[in-house]
Coordinates of C-alpha atoms and ligand atoms in Angstrom, one line a residue:
Chain A
M184 CA -15.5 231.1 28.9
L185 CA -15.5 230.9 25.2
G186 CA -18.9 229.7 23.9
S187 CA -21.3 231.0 26.2
G188 CA -22.1 234.2 24.5
L189 CA -22.8 231.9 21.6
I190 CA -25.2 229.8 24.0
K191 CA -26.6 232.4 25.3
G192 CA -27.4 233.4 21.6
L193 CA -28.5 230.7 20.8
A194 CA -31.5 230.0 23.1
Q195 CA -32.3 233.2 22.2
T196 CA -33.0 232.6 18.9
A197 CA -34.5 229.3 19.8
K198 CA -36.9 230.9 22.0
N199 CA -38.0 233.6 19.3
F200 CA -38.2 230.4 16.8
F201 CA -40.7 228.4 19.3
G202 CA -42.5 231.3 20.5
S203 CA -43.2 232.8 17.3
Y204 CA -45.3 229.4 17.1
H205 CA -47.8 230.2 20.1
D206 CA -47.3 233.6 20.4
P207 CA -48.9 235.4 18.4
A208 CA -48.3 238.6 19.8
R209 CA -44.6 238.0 19.2
M210 CA -45.0 238.4 15.2
V211 CA -44.5 242.2 14.5
T212 CA -45.6 241.2 10.4
V213 CA -49.3 243.2 9.5
E214 CA -50.1 240.9 6.5
Y215 CA -51.3 243.2 4.4
P216 CA -53.2 242.9 1.5
E217 CA -55.7 240.7 4.0
Q218 CA -54.8 243.0 7.2
K219 CA -54.6 246.5 7.2
R220 CA -53.0 248.9 9.8
V221 CA -55.1 251.9 11.1
V222 CA -53.2 254.8 10.2
P223 CA -52.9 257.0 12.5
E224 CA -55.5 260.0 12.3
A225 CA -52.9 262.9 11.1
S226 CA -51.6 261.2 8.7
R227 CA -52.6 262.4 4.9
T228 CA -51.8 261.6 1.6
I229 CA -53.8 262.9 -1.6
P230 CA -56.6 265.9 -1.0
F231 CA -60.6 265.1 -1.8
L232 CA -63.4 267.7 -1.4
V233 CA -65.9 267.9 1.1
Y234 CA -69.9 267.9 0.1
D235 CA -72.8 268.1 3.0
G236 CA -75.8 265.8 2.8
E237 CA -76.7 263.9 0.2
D238 CA -75.5 264.9 -3.1
P239 CA -72.4 265.9 -4.1
E240 CA -73.3 268.3 -6.8
L241 CA -75.5 270.2 -4.4
G242 CA -73.9 270.2 -1.0
L243 CA -70.2 270.4 -2.3
R244 CA -68.8 273.6 0.1
C245 CA -66.1 274.4 -2.9
T246 CA -66.7 278.1 -4.1
A247 CA -64.3 278.2 -6.8
C248 CA -62.8 281.2 -4.9
K249 CA -59.4 279.3 -6.5
I250 CA -57.3 279.6 -3.6
C251 CA -55.8 276.5 -3.4
E252 CA -55.4 276.7 -7.2
V253 CA -53.3 279.8 -6.7
E254 CA -51.3 278.1 -3.3
C255 CA -50.6 274.8 -4.7
P256 CA -46.6 274.9 -4.8
T257 CA -47.2 271.9 -8.0
Q258 CA -50.1 273.7 -9.7
C259 CA -51.9 270.4 -9.8
I260 CA -55.2 272.1 -9.1
Y261 CA -57.3 272.8 -12.0
I262 CA -60.5 274.7 -11.4
V263 CA -63.1 276.0 -13.7
K264 CA -65.8 278.3 -12.2
N265 CA -69.9 277.2 -13.2
T266 CA -71.3 280.8 -14.2
S267 CA -74.7 279.7 -11.8
K268 CA -75.0 280.4 -8.2
K269 CA -76.5 278.0 -5.3
P270 CA -76.6 278.6 -1.8
D271 CA -74.5 277.5 1.1
H272 CA -74.7 276.4 4.3
V273 CA -75.8 279.8 5.6
G274 CA -77.6 280.2 2.9
K275 CA -75.5 282.9 0.9
M276 CA -75.4 282.4 -2.8
Q277 CA -72.0 281.0 -3.7
F278 CA -70.6 280.1 -7.4
H279 CA -69.2 276.3 -7.9
P280 CA -66.9 274.7 -9.5
A281 CA -67.8 273.5 -13.1
T282 CA -64.5 271.5 -13.2
F283 CA -62.8 270.6 -10.3
D284 CA -59.5 268.2 -11.8
I285 CA -55.9 267.2 -9.2
D286 CA -53.0 265.7 -11.1
I287 CA -52.2 263.2 -8.4
S288 CA -48.9 262.0 -9.8
V289 CA -48.2 265.8 -9.4
C290 CA -49.9 266.0 -5.6
M291 CA -46.6 265.6 -3.5
G292 CA -49.3 265.5 -0.4
C293 CA -48.2 268.9 1.2
G294 CA -51.6 270.0 2.4
I295 CA -51.2 273.6 1.7
C296 CA -54.6 273.2 -0.4
A297 CA -56.4 272.7 3.0
E298 CA -54.7 274.9 4.8
V299 CA -55.5 277.5 2.6
C300 CA -58.9 277.1 1.7
P301 CA -61.2 278.8 3.9
F302 CA -64.1 277.0 3.0
D303 CA -63.8 273.6 5.1
S304 CA -63.8 272.6 1.2
I305 CA -60.4 271.0 0.6
K306 CA -59.3 268.1 2.6
M307 CA -56.5 265.4 3.1
D308 CA -57.7 262.3 2.4
Q309 CA -56.2 258.7 4.1
V310 CA -56.4 256.7 0.5
F311 CA -52.8 254.9 -0.2
E312 CA -54.0 252.1 -2.6
L313 CA -53.5 254.2 -5.3
S314 CA -51.6 252.5 -7.7
T315 CA -53.2 251.9 -11.5
A316 CA -52.0 250.4 -14.7
D317 CA -52.5 253.5 -16.4
R318 CA -50.8 256.5 -15.8
F319 CA -52.5 259.5 -17.9
E320 CA -56.3 259.1 -17.3
S321 CA -56.7 257.4 -13.6
L322 CA -54.1 259.4 -11.9
L323 CA -56.1 262.6 -12.9
L324 CA -59.0 262.9 -10.8
H325 CA -62.1 264.7 -11.5
K326 CA -64.6 266.6 -9.4
Q327 CA -67.2 262.9 -9.3
Q328 CA -64.1 261.0 -7.9
L329 CA -62.5 264.1 -5.5
A330 CA -65.9 264.6 -3.7
K331 CA -66.4 262.6 -0.5
P332 CA -69.1 263.2 2.1
N333 CA -68.7 264.8 5.7
S334 CA -69.8 261.9 7.3
Y335 CA -66.4 260.1 5.3
F336 CA -64.2 263.5 6.7
G337 CA -65.4 262.9 10.3
K338 CA -64.2 259.2 10.1
I339 CA -60.7 259.6 8.8
H340 CA -60.0 263.2 10.9
P341 CA -62.9 263.2 13.8
T342 CA -60.9 265.7 15.8
E343 CA -60.6 268.3 12.9
A344 CA -64.2 267.7 11.2
G345 CA -65.9 267.8 14.6
E346 CA -64.3 271.0 15.3
I347 CA -65.7 271.8 11.8
D348 CA -68.9 270.7 12.2
I349 CA -69.4 272.5 15.0
R350 CA -68.5 276.0 13.6
R351 CA -70.5 275.6 11.0
E352 CA -73.7 274.9 12.9
Q353 CA -73.1 277.6 15.2
D354 CA -72.3 279.9 11.9
K355 CA -75.5 278.4 10.1
R356 CA -77.9 279.4 13.3
K357 CA -76.5 282.7 13.5
A358 CA -77.2 283.3 10.3
E359 CA -80.6 281.9 11.1
A360 CA -80.8 283.8 14.1
K361 CA -79.5 287.0 11.7
A362 CA -82.5 286.1 9.3
K363 CA -84.9 285.4 11.5
A364 CA -83.8 289.3 13.0
D365 CA -83.7 290.6 10.1
A366 CA -87.3 289.3 9.3
E367 CA -88.7 290.6 11.8
A368 CA -87.1 293.5 11.8
K369 CA -88.2 293.7 8.3
A370 CA -91.9 292.5 9.6
R371 CA -91.7 295.6 12.3
A372 CA -90.6 297.9 9.7
A373 CA -93.3 297.0 7.0
A374 CA -95.9 297.0 10.0
E375 CA -94.3 300.6 10.8
V376 CA -94.6 301.2 7.1
Q377 CA -98.5 299.9 6.7
N378 CA -99.2 302.0 10.1
A379 CA -98.2 304.9 8.6
A380 CA -99.8 304.1 5.6
A381 CA -103.0 303.5 7.8
N382 CA -102.5 306.6 9.3
S383 CA -102.4 308.3 6.5
A384 CA -105.0 306.7 4.7
A385 CA -107.4 307.9 8.0
P386 CA -104.8 311.2 8.5
P387 CA -105.1 313.1 12.1
P388 CA -106.6 316.5 11.6
S389 CA -103.7 318.5 10.0
P390 CA -103.4 322.2 10.7
Q391 CA -104.2 322.4 6.7
T392 CA -107.5 320.8 6.9
V393 CA -108.7 322.7 9.8
T394 CA -111.6 324.6 9.1
P395 CA -111.2 328.2 10.1
A396 CA -113.0 329.2 12.8
Chain B
M290 CA -38.0 194.6 8.2
T291 CA -35.3 194.2 5.7
K292 CA -37.0 194.4 2.9
L293 CA -37.7 198.2 3.8
D294 CA -34.2 198.7 4.6
Q295 CA -33.1 197.4 1.6
I296 CA -35.8 198.5 -0.7
F297 CA -33.7 201.0 -2.8
V298 CA -30.8 198.5 -3.2
S299 CA -33.4 195.5 -4.4
T300 CA -35.1 197.8 -6.9
K301 CA -31.8 198.9 -8.4
H302 CA -30.6 195.6 -8.9
W303 CA -34.0 194.7 -10.6
L304 CA -33.9 197.3 -13.0
V305 CA -30.2 196.3 -13.5
G306 CA -31.1 192.9 -14.5
L307 CA -33.5 194.2 -16.5
A308 CA -31.6 195.9 -18.6
P309 CA -29.3 193.8 -21.7
E310 CA -26.4 192.4 -20.6
M311 CA -24.2 194.7 -21.9
L312 CA -25.4 197.5 -20.6
Q313 CA -26.0 196.5 -17.1
S314 CA -22.8 198.6 -15.7
L315 CA -23.8 201.4 -17.5
A316 CA -27.7 201.0 -16.3
S317 CA -25.7 200.7 -12.9
I318 CA -23.6 203.3 -12.9
L319 CA -27.2 205.9 -14.3
L320 CA -29.3 204.0 -11.4
S321 CA -26.5 205.5 -8.7
I322 CA -26.2 209.0 -10.0
I323 CA -29.8 209.6 -10.6
P324 CA -31.4 208.7 -7.4
I325 CA -28.5 211.2 -5.1
M326 CA -28.9 214.0 -7.6
A327 CA -32.8 213.8 -7.4
V328 CA -32.7 213.5 -3.9
F329 CA -30.4 216.0 -3.2
G330 CA -31.3 218.2 -5.3
G331 CA -34.8 218.1 -3.8
C332 CA -33.2 218.5 -0.6
F333 CA -32.2 221.9 -1.9
A334 CA -35.1 223.1 -2.9
V335 CA -36.5 222.0 0.6
T336 CA -33.9 223.4 2.4
T337 CA -34.0 226.8 1.0
I338 CA -37.8 227.5 2.0
L339 CA -37.3 225.8 5.0
E340 CA -34.1 227.9 5.6
R341 CA -36.0 231.2 4.7
K342 CA -38.8 230.4 6.8
G343 CA -36.9 229.2 10.2
L344 CA -35.0 232.5 9.5
G345 CA -38.0 234.3 9.3
R346 CA -39.0 232.9 13.0
I347 CA -36.0 233.4 14.7
Q348 CA -36.5 236.8 14.2
N349 CA -40.2 236.9 14.5
R350 CA -41.5 237.3 11.0
F351 CA -43.5 234.5 9.0
G352 CA -40.6 234.2 6.3
P353 CA -42.1 233.4 2.4
N354 CA -45.7 232.3 2.7
R355 CA -47.4 233.7 -0.5
V356 CA -46.3 231.1 -3.4
G357 CA -48.3 227.7 -2.9
P358 CA -49.8 226.5 0.2
F359 CA -48.0 228.1 3.1
G360 CA -45.3 229.5 0.7
F361 CA -43.9 226.1 0.1
L362 CA -43.9 226.7 -3.5
Q363 CA -41.0 229.4 -3.9
P364 CA -38.2 227.5 -4.6
M365 CA -39.8 226.9 -7.8
A366 CA -40.6 230.3 -8.6
D367 CA -37.3 231.2 -7.3
G368 CA -35.9 228.8 -10.3
I369 CA -38.1 229.9 -12.7
K370 CA -36.6 233.9 -11.6
M371 CA -33.5 232.8 -12.4
L372 CA -33.4 230.5 -15.0
T373 CA -35.2 233.5 -17.0
K374 CA -33.2 236.1 -15.8
E375 CA -30.6 237.5 -18.2
D376 CA -27.2 236.5 -17.9
I377 CA -24.7 239.2 -17.7
V378 CA -20.8 238.6 -18.6
P379 CA -19.3 241.7 -17.7
F380 CA -17.2 243.0 -20.9
Q381 CA -13.4 242.9 -19.4
S382 CA -14.1 239.4 -18.1
D383 CA -12.2 236.2 -18.6
K384 CA -15.0 234.4 -20.7
V385 CA -14.1 231.2 -20.3
M386 CA -13.3 231.3 -16.7
H387 CA -16.3 233.1 -15.9
F388 CA -18.8 230.4 -17.6
L389 CA -16.6 227.7 -15.9
A390 CA -16.3 228.5 -12.3
P391 CA -20.1 227.6 -11.3
I392 CA -19.6 224.1 -12.8
V393 CA -16.4 223.5 -11.6
L394 CA -17.7 224.6 -8.4
T395 CA -20.9 222.4 -8.8
V396 CA -19.5 218.8 -10.1
P397 CA -16.6 217.8 -7.6
I398 CA -19.7 218.2 -5.1
W399 CA -21.7 215.9 -6.7
L400 CA -18.6 213.3 -6.8
A401 CA -18.2 214.0 -3.1
F402 CA -21.3 212.4 -2.8
S403 CA -20.7 208.8 -4.3
V404 CA -18.9 207.6 -1.4
L405 CA -21.7 208.9 1.5
P406 CA -23.2 205.9 2.7
F407 CA -27.0 207.1 2.7
G408 CA -27.8 203.2 4.6
R409 CA -26.7 199.8 4.9
N410 CA -25.4 198.9 1.5
M411 CA -26.4 202.3 0.2
V412 CA -22.9 203.6 -1.3
A413 CA -22.5 204.6 -4.9
V414 CA -18.9 203.9 -4.3
D415 CA -17.5 201.6 -2.0
F416 CA -14.2 203.0 -2.2
N417 CA -11.1 202.2 0.0
A418 CA -10.0 205.7 0.6
G419 CA -13.5 207.4 0.4
I420 CA -12.6 209.9 3.2
L421 CA -9.5 211.2 1.1
F422 CA -11.6 211.3 -1.9
F423 CA -13.9 213.1 0.0
F424 CA -11.7 215.6 0.9
A425 CA -9.7 215.7 -2.3
A426 CA -13.5 216.6 -4.2
G427 CA -14.5 219.3 -1.1
A428 CA -11.0 221.0 -1.9
A429 CA -11.5 221.2 -5.2
S430 CA -14.1 223.8 -5.2
E431 CA -11.9 226.4 -3.4
L432 CA -10.6 226.6 -7.0
A433 CA -13.6 227.4 -8.4
V434 CA -14.5 230.0 -6.2
F435 CA -10.9 231.6 -7.0
M436 CA -11.4 230.8 -10.6
A437 CA -15.1 233.5 -10.5
G438 CA -13.3 236.1 -8.5
W439 CA -10.5 236.6 -10.9
A440 CA -12.0 236.0 -14.2
S441 CA -14.7 238.8 -13.1
Q442 CA -12.5 241.4 -13.4
N443 CA -14.3 243.1 -10.3
K444 CA -12.7 244.6 -7.4
Y445 CA -14.8 243.3 -4.6
S446 CA -15.1 239.8 -6.6
L447 CA -11.4 239.9 -6.2
M448 CA -11.3 240.4 -2.9
G449 CA -13.8 237.7 -2.2
A450 CA -12.0 235.7 -3.7
M451 CA -8.8 236.2 -1.4
R452 CA -10.7 236.0 1.6
A453 CA -12.0 232.4 0.5
M454 CA -8.9 231.1 -0.6
A455 CA -7.5 232.7 3.1
Q456 CA -10.2 230.9 4.8
M457 CA -11.2 227.8 3.2
I458 CA -7.1 227.0 3.3
S459 CA -7.4 227.8 7.3
Y460 CA -10.5 225.9 7.7
E461 CA -9.5 223.0 5.7
V462 CA -7.0 222.2 8.7
P463 CA -9.0 221.6 11.2
L464 CA -11.9 220.4 9.2
V465 CA -9.3 217.6 8.1
L466 CA -7.7 217.5 11.4
S467 CA -10.7 216.5 13.1
A468 CA -11.6 213.8 11.1
I469 CA -8.6 211.7 11.6
P470 CA -9.1 210.8 15.0
V471 CA -12.3 208.7 13.5
I472 CA -9.9 206.8 10.8
M473 CA -7.5 206.4 13.7
I474 CA -10.1 204.4 15.8
A475 CA -11.8 203.3 12.9
G476 CA -8.7 202.0 11.3
S477 CA -10.1 202.4 8.0
L478 CA -10.2 205.3 5.0
S479 CA -13.8 203.7 3.8
L480 CA -16.6 205.4 5.2
P481 CA -19.2 202.4 5.2
Q482 CA -16.4 200.7 7.2
I483 CA -16.2 203.7 9.8
V484 CA -19.8 203.2 10.1
E485 CA -19.2 199.9 10.5
A486 CA -17.1 200.8 13.7
Q487 CA -20.1 202.7 14.8
A488 CA -22.2 199.7 15.6
G489 CA -23.7 197.6 18.0
Y490 CA -24.9 199.3 21.3
G491 CA -22.6 199.4 25.1
A492 CA -24.0 197.6 27.8
G493 CA -27.0 197.0 25.4
W494 CA -28.6 200.2 24.9
F495 CA -25.6 202.9 24.5
P496 CA -25.0 203.9 21.2
Q497 CA -21.1 203.3 20.3
W498 CA -21.1 206.5 17.9
H499 CA -18.0 208.4 18.3
V500 CA -19.5 211.3 19.6
F501 CA -20.1 209.8 22.5
T502 CA -16.4 209.8 23.0
P503 CA -14.7 212.2 24.3
W504 CA -12.6 212.8 21.3
G505 CA -15.5 212.2 19.4
L506 CA -17.1 215.2 21.1
A507 CA -14.1 217.6 21.0
G508 CA -13.4 215.9 17.2
F509 CA -17.5 217.1 15.9
G510 CA -17.7 220.3 18.0
L511 CA -14.1 221.2 15.6
F512 CA -15.5 219.3 12.8
L513 CA -18.7 221.5 12.8
V514 CA -17.3 224.9 13.1
A515 CA -14.4 223.7 10.0
A516 CA -17.6 222.6 8.1
T517 CA -19.7 226.0 8.4
A518 CA -16.4 227.9 7.4
E519 CA -15.6 225.1 4.2
S520 CA -19.2 225.9 3.0
N521 CA -19.0 229.4 3.1
R522 CA -22.0 229.6 5.6
S523 CA -22.7 232.5 8.1
P524 CA -21.0 233.7 10.2
F525 CA -18.1 232.6 8.7
D526 CA -19.5 234.0 5.2
L527 CA -17.5 236.8 4.8
P528 CA -16.4 235.8 0.9
E529 CA -19.8 237.0 0.3
G530 CA -20.0 239.6 2.8
E531 CA -22.9 241.7 1.3
S532 CA -21.8 244.4 3.8
E533 CA -18.7 244.9 2.6
L534 CA -18.4 243.4 -0.8
I535 CA -21.8 243.8 -2.4
A536 CA -21.4 239.8 -2.7
G537 CA -18.0 238.6 -3.2
F538 CA -16.6 236.5 -5.7
L539 CA -20.8 236.1 -6.7
T540 CA -21.0 239.9 -7.6
E541 CA -20.5 239.9 -11.4
Y542 CA -22.9 236.5 -11.7
S543 CA -26.3 236.7 -12.0
G544 CA -29.0 234.2 -13.9
F545 CA -28.5 230.4 -13.5
K546 CA -25.1 230.9 -13.0
Y547 CA -25.6 231.9 -9.7
A548 CA -28.0 229.5 -9.1
L549 CA -25.5 227.0 -9.8
F550 CA -23.2 228.8 -7.4
F551 CA -26.0 228.4 -4.9
L552 CA -27.3 225.0 -5.1
G553 CA -23.2 224.2 -5.1
E554 CA -22.9 226.0 -1.9
Y555 CA -26.0 223.9 -0.3
L556 CA -24.6 220.9 -2.1
G557 CA -21.3 221.4 0.0
L558 CA -23.3 221.8 3.5
F559 CA -25.2 218.7 2.5
A560 CA -22.2 216.6 1.8
I561 CA -20.3 217.9 4.3
S562 CA -23.4 216.9 6.8
G563 CA -23.4 213.8 5.7
L564 CA -19.5 213.6 6.1
A565 CA -20.3 214.6 9.7
V566 CA -22.8 212.4 10.2
T567 CA -20.8 208.9 8.9
L568 CA -17.8 210.0 10.9
F569 CA -19.4 211.0 14.4
L570 CA -23.4 210.2 14.5
G571 CA -22.9 206.3 13.9
G572 CA -24.1 207.0 10.2
W573 CA -27.1 205.2 9.3
H574 CA -27.1 203.5 12.6
A575 CA -30.3 203.7 14.7
P576 CA -29.9 205.7 18.3
L577 CA -31.8 202.7 20.1
P578 CA -31.5 199.0 19.6
I579 CA -35.8 199.1 19.6
L580 CA -35.9 201.7 16.9
E581 CA -33.3 199.3 14.9
W582 CA -36.7 198.3 12.8
L583 CA -37.0 201.3 11.5
P584 CA -34.7 201.5 7.9
S585 CA -31.6 202.3 7.7
W586 CA -31.7 205.1 5.3
F587 CA -34.4 206.8 7.2
W588 CA -32.2 207.1 10.3
F589 CA -29.2 208.7 8.3
F590 CA -31.6 211.7 6.7
V591 CA -33.0 212.1 9.8
K592 CA -29.7 212.8 11.7
F593 CA -28.8 214.6 8.4
A594 CA -31.8 216.8 8.6
S595 CA -30.8 218.1 12.7
L596 CA -27.5 218.9 11.1
I597 CA -28.7 220.7 8.7
A598 CA -31.5 222.2 10.6
A599 CA -28.5 222.9 13.1
F600 CA -26.6 224.8 10.6
I601 CA -29.4 226.8 9.8
W602 CA -29.9 227.8 13.8
V603 CA -26.4 228.9 13.8
R604 CA -26.8 231.4 10.5
G605 CA -29.5 232.9 12.5
T606 CA -27.8 233.7 15.6
M607 CA -24.3 234.8 15.0
P608 CA -23.3 238.0 13.4
R609 CA -20.3 237.8 11.0
L610 CA -16.9 237.5 12.2
R611 CA -13.9 240.0 10.9
M612 CA -11.0 238.7 8.7
D613 CA -8.6 238.8 11.4
Q614 CA -10.9 237.2 13.9
L615 CA -11.5 234.4 11.5
L616 CA -7.8 233.3 11.2
N617 CA -7.4 233.7 14.9
L618 CA -9.6 230.7 15.4
S619 CA -8.4 229.1 13.2
W620 CA -4.8 228.8 13.6
K621 CA -4.6 230.0 17.7
F622 CA -7.9 227.6 18.5
L623 CA -9.0 225.1 16.5
V624 CA -5.9 223.7 14.8
P625 CA -3.9 223.5 18.5
L626 CA -6.8 221.6 20.1
A627 CA -7.4 219.1 16.8
V628 CA -3.7 218.2 17.2
L629 CA -4.3 218.3 21.2
N630 CA -7.2 215.8 20.0
L631 CA -5.3 213.2 17.9
F632 CA -3.0 212.9 21.2
V633 CA -6.0 212.4 23.3
T634 CA -7.5 209.7 20.4
A635 CA -4.0 207.6 21.0
V636 CA -4.5 207.7 24.7
W637 CA -8.0 207.0 24.1
H638 CA -6.9 204.2 21.5
F639 CA -4.3 202.4 24.0
S640 CA -6.5 202.9 26.6
S641 CA -9.4 200.5 25.4
N642 CA -8.5 198.0 27.8
W643 CA -9.7 200.0 30.8
Q644 CA -13.0 198.0 30.7
S645 CA -13.9 198.2 34.6
F646 CA -15.6 200.7 36.6
G647 CA -13.0 202.5 37.6
G648 CA -10.9 202.1 34.6
L649 CA -13.7 203.5 32.7
A650 CA -14.4 206.7 34.6
A651 CA -10.8 207.1 34.8
R652 CA -10.2 207.1 31.1
W653 CA -13.0 209.4 30.7
L654 CA -11.5 212.0 33.6
M655 CA -8.2 212.0 31.7
C656 CA -9.3 212.4 28.0
G657 CA -12.0 214.7 28.9
G658 CA -10.1 216.8 31.5
L659 CA -7.0 217.1 29.0
L660 CA -9.7 218.4 26.1
A661 CA -11.5 220.5 28.3
A662 CA -8.6 222.4 29.9
A663 CA -7.1 223.1 26.3
Y664 CA -10.6 224.6 25.7
V665 CA -10.5 226.4 28.4
L666 CA -7.0 227.8 28.4
L667 CA -7.3 228.6 24.2
G668 CA -10.4 229.9 24.6
R669 CA -9.4 232.4 27.2
S670 CA -6.1 233.3 25.5
L671 CA -8.3 233.9 22.5
S672 CA -10.4 236.3 23.7
R673 CA -7.9 238.1 25.5
G674 CA -8.4 241.6 25.2
Q675 CA -11.8 240.5 23.6
G676 CA -13.9 243.5 25.2
T677 CA -12.1 246.0 26.4
P678 CA -12.2 249.1 23.9
R679 CA -10.4 248.4 21.0
K680 CA -6.8 250.8 20.3
Y681 CA -6.3 252.6 17.6
T682 CA -2.7 253.0 17.0
Y683 CA -2.8 255.1 13.3
A684 CA -6.2 255.9 13.6
E685 CA -6.5 258.7 16.2
Ligands
SF4_758 S1 -61.5 273.8 -2.8 FE1 -61.5 275.9 -1.3 S2 -59.8 276.9 -1.6 FE2 -60.1 275.6 -3.3 S3 -61.4 276.6 -4.9 FE3 -62.6 275.8 -3.2 S4 -63.2 276.5 -1.7 FE4 -61.5 277.6 -2.9
SF4_759 S1 -51.6 268.6 -1.0 FE1 -50.1 270.4 -1.8 S2 -49.7 270.0 -3.7 FE2 -51.7 268.2 -3.8 S3 -52.9 270.0 -4.4 FE3 -53.1 270.1 -2.2 S4 -51.6 272.3 -2.5 FE4 -51.2 270.9 -4.6

């Protein structure tokens, strides 16, 4: 009959109206500045630099290899290599960046830099409240702003960070084992050399020194 | 009790008495106009925010809740925004008409309020042809809508205005036809007397409102549908259908003129709701004798507010009609039903001396049955072919 659909519709909206007051589960709105939705793990915004340990300067994983700078499609990374070197996690001496800038007004969040970095140094962040009143200085992020601890990385991308941590730990142990083995080998070699030296100091009777009978 | 009931009337008399002899009539006029404008202007502000909140709840959202406590200062923010916006007048438009249209829309609607009785003795002008005046003033808004659409020199505006004309003319007919039975029964064109005709309680408790009779119920329904269309509200908001016409006749309006149109639209809704309360819901009469100690104006505003809430509810529920459906509904359904309602009212009137129990039942059955049968039959013919896939003759 004419009007039955109208009544059904009116009943539905009335149910919504009254339901919205006593059933908070109905309300899909997240009241943003006060409440925030947890972003999914795979989400990404702009890149940041990971550092190990406490000191962002010392622990920075970046070796200033400039692969990301070259690969970045928008050319928004600017790196200057430092002259000095510092040991990386396996103890190898590496360069590190004196300057590492990313112009996030240009960065398009493609994540290519994070994909190509062979040192697990540059990773994608999840910050999204990036608006600022100053469109020049505050959008050019420097090394100090970009560097974030590994624990933060572990928090936002637990899966990836976990894998990387395990791999780096293994690398480190391997390197240590190798170093130890090397040291042992060296020690053994040294011992041999010493032995040899001692032997030469008290040489076995040589044919030359054998007195002719 | 009567003191509270008559508080506004006596305050006005007291204030008029303070004025010098010469200015008393002027003071009396001003003291009628200013409260009406203040109260309904305030209603406008409150309705906009409550409507937005209500629509939000209907859609399981919160609605505006940022400006002030619970968002209730939102109308002020909107007002400031509207006032400070640039007023753009299209280069090619007819400047004078473009300027006049919002004014021509709002003024007659304010005039319509002057004949509505808001409470016992609370009517600005006790006009013996009040209902006629009301419809005449209400019809003037059609002119304004067309002026706006025509003067804007814009296709969308013109289409919106054309739609508005077609819609308003089609719905003016059922609107007036559904009000005529009330005049027939009350025997007067004066709104206070129509309210008087609904006084008293049958059997000591049953209110004698027109809506509690078969013809009154039908008339009330017809009146509400036509009133929704007259005040351009969803589901009859085709003249400003955003999806197809940007904003129809409002497309070229901005800033304060736009706000005036908005105001005019809401005032039109208020006026017609006030008229519906007066004609069918017993005006300012209390629903039960034991509730009569509450002032009459309170009852008027309770009924008025519930009607507005119903309009908001409908707006949150119904999708917009298509133009042909809109006109079909008016000419093929509302108008025949309204004409039949006139006949039923006559039957009701001439059977008014059937006061025995059987007589009353027969009277109700006869009148109600006629209307119900017509409703079902007309409804069936109206929705014939609906619900089946549409056949396109030319657009294959
Ligand atoms: S972030 Fe990675 S790829 Fe870029 S310079 Fe540093 S180590 Fe190389
Ligand atoms: S995310 Fe893409 S655009 Fe942004 S710095 Fe990395 S490579 Fe460049």
